[in-house]
Coordinates of C-alpha atoms in Angstrom, one line a residue:
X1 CA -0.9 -110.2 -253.4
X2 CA -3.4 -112.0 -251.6
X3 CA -2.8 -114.5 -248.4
X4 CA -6.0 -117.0 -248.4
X5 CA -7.8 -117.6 -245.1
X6 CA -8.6 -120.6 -244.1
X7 CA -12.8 -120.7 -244.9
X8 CA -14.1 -121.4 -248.2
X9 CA -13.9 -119.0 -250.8
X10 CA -17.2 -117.2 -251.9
X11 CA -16.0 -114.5 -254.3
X12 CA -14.6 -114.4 -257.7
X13 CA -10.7 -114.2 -256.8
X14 CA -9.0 -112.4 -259.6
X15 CA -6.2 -109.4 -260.1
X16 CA -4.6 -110.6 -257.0
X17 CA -1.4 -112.8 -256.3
X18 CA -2.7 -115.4 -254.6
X19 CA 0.3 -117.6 -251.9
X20 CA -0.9 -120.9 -251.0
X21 CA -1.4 -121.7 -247.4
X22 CA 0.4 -124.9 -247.3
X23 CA -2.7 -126.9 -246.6
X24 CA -3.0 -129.1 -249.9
X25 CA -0.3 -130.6 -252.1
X26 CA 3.2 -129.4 -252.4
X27 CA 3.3 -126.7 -255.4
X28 CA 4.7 -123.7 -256.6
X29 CA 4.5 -121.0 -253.7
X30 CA 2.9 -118.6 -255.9
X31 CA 0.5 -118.5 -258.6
X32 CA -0.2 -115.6 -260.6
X33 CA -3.6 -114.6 -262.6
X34 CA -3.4 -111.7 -264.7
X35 CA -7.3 -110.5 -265.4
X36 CA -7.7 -107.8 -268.0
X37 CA -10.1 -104.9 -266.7
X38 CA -11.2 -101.3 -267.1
X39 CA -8.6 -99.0 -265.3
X40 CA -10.4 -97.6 -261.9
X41 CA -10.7 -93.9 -261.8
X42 CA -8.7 -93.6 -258.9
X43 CA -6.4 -96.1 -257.1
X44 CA -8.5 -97.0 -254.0
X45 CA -9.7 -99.4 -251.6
X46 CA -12.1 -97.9 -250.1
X47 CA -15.7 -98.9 -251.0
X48 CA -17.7 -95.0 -251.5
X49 CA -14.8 -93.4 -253.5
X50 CA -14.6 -96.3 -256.4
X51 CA -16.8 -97.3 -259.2
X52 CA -18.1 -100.8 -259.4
X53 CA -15.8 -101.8 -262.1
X54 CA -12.5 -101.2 -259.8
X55 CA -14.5 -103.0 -257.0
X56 CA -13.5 -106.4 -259.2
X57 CA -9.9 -105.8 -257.4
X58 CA -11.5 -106.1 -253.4
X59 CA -14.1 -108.5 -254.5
X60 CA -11.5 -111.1 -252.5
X61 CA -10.8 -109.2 -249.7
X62 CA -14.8 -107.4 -249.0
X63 CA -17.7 -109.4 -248.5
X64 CA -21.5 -108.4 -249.3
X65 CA -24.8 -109.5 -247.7
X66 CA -25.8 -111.6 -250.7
X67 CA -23.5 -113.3 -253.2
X68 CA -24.2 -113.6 -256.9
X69 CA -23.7 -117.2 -258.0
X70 CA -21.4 -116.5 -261.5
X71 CA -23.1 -119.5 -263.7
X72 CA -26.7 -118.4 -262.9
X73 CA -26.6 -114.6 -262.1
X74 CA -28.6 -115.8 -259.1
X75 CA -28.1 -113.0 -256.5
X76 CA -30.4 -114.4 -253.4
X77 CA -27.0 -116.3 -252.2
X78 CA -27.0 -116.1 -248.5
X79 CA -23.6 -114.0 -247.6
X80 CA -23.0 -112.1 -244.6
X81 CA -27.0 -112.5 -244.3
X82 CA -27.9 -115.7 -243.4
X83 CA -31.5 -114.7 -244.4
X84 CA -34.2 -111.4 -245.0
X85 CA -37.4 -110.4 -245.0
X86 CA -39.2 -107.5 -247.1
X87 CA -42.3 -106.1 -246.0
X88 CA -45.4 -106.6 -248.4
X89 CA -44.6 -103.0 -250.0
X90 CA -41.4 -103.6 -250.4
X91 CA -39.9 -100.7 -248.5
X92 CA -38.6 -102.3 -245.3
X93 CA -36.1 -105.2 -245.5
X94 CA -34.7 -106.5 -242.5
X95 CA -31.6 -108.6 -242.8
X96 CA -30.5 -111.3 -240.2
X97 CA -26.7 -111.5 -240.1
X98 CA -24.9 -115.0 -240.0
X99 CA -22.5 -115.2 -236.7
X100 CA -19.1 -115.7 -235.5
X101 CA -18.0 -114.2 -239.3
X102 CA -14.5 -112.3 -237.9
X103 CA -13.1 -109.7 -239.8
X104 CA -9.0 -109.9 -240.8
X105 CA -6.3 -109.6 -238.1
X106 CA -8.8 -110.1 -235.0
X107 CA -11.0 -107.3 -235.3
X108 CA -13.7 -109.6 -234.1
X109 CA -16.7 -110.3 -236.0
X110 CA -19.3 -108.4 -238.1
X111 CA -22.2 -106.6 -236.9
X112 CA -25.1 -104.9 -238.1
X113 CA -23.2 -101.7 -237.1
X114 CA -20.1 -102.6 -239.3
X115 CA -23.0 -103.2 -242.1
X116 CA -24.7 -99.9 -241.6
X117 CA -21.5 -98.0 -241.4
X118 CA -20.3 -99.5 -244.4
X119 CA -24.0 -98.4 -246.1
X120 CA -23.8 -95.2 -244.7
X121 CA -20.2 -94.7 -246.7
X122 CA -21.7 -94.7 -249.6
X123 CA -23.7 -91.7 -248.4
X124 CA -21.1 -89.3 -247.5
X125 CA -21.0 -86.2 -249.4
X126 CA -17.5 -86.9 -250.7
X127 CA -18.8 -90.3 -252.0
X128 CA -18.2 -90.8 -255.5
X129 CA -19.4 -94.7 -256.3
X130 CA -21.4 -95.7 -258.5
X131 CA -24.8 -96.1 -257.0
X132 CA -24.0 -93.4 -254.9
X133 CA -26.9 -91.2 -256.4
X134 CA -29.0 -94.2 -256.3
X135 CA -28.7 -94.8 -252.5
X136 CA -29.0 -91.2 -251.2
X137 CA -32.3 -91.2 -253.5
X138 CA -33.6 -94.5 -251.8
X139 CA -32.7 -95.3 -248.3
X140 CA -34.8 -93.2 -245.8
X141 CA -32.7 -94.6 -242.6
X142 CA -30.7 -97.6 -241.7
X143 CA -31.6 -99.2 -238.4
X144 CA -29.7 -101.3 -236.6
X145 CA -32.2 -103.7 -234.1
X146 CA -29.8 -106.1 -232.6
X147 CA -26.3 -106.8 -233.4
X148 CA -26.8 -109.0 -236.0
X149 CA -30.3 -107.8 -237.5
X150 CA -30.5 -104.6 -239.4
X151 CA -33.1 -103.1 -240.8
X152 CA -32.8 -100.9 -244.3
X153 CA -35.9 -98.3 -244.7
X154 CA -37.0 -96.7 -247.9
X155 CA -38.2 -94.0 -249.2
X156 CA -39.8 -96.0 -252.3
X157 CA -40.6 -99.6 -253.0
X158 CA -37.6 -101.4 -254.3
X159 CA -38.4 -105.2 -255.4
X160 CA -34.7 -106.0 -256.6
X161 CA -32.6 -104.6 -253.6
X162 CA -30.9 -107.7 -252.8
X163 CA -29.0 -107.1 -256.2
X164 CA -27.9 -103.8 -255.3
X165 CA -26.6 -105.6 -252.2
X166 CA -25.1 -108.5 -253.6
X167 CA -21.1 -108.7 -254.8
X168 CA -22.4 -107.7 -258.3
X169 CA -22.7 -104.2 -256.9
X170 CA -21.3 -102.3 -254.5
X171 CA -22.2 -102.5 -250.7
X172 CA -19.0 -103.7 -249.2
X173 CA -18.7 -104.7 -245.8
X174 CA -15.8 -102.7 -243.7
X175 CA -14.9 -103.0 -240.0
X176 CA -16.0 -99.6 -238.5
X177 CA -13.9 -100.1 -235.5
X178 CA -11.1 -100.4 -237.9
X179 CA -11.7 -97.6 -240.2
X180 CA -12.9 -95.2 -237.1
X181 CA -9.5 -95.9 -235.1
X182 CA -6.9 -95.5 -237.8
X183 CA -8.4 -93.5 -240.5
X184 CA -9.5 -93.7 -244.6
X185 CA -6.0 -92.9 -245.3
X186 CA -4.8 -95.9 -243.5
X187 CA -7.7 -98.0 -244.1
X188 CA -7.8 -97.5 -247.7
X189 CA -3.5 -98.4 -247.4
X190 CA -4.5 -102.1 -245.6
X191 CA -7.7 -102.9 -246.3
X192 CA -9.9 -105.3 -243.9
X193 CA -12.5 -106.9 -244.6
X194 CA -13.9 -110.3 -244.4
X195 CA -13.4 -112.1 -247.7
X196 CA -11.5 -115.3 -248.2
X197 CA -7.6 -112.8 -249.2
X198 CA -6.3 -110.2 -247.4
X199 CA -4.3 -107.9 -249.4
X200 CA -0.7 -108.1 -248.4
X201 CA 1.2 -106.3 -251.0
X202 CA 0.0 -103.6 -253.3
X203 CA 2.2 -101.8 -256.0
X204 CA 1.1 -98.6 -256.5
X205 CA 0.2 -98.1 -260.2
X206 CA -0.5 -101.9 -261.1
X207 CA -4.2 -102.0 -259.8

């Protein structure tokens, strides 16, 4: 079940139960979309131990630093970065974050830490996502300059990036000062993010 914030949505909202707010006209109190998909190999909501195809149950709740505009398969959609820059060989990107974006139940806003921490994830040794092998083959460091600009060095030149970044793929954006204080166990239980849902019921065995 998903509880809508109140910005506009950005992400494709499906496999969720999705309560109205009460902000427009009266309705029916809940609405439910049923979305056929390919069953994830294990039930998770944590980012680095899911494969992009079970990612299509958190696209509500995560957010990415580009969006992918569903008509056009456009994927330079500003995000949770308001803008970037690439170097001329293509193997520095530096990504300027928008402000004020807060993550779900008052964990204050994103950074470029929460961004790099959320990279990093996808790192780890016990990481099992999809693009896992891709990342640990590409990124030489992850910088964070300022608390809203980070700055993504690799090892190779890598022209189409932003899709690897966008909410086609993988890189979602977690609250490190969540995950850090109560643990993946609990994390992956109640997940926060900064989509336009937060989850607030999950039945165990229908994701």
């Amino acid at each position: 079940a998903g509880k809508p914030l109140r910005r506009p949505a950005r992400s494709l909202l499906v496999g969720l139960r999705l309560v109205g707010d009460g902000a427009g006209p009266s309705r029916a109190s809940a609405q439910t979309l049923v979305v056929a998909a390919v069953p994830p190999i294990q039930e998770t909501t944590l980012p680095h131990l899911s494969s992009v195809s079970s990612k299509l149950m958190t696209r509500p709740i995560y957010e990415y630093l580009v969006d992918v505009d569903p008509a056009t398969w456009d994927y330079t959609k500003p995000m949770l970065a308001e803008r970037w820059q690439v170097s001329a060989d293509a193997k520095t990107w530096t990504f300027f974050l928008r402000r004020g974006i807060p993550f779900h139940g008052g964990l204050g806003d994103v950074t470029a830490e929460d961004v790099k921490f959320s990279f990093e994830l996808l790192m780890r040794k016990d990481a099992i996502a999809t693009t896992t092998p891709h990342w640990r083959k590409l990124i030489d460091r992850i910088e964070v300059v300022d608390p809203h600009t980070l700055r993504v060095h690799l090892k190779a030149s890598d022209p189409d990036l932003l899709f690897e970044l966008s909410s086609g793929r993988e890189v979602q954006v977690l609250s490190k000062r969540y995950v850090e204080a109560v643990g993946f166990e609990k994390a992956a239980e109640k997940p926060i993010g900064t989509g336009p849902y937060e989850l607030v019921e999950w039945r165990k065995g229908e994701f």
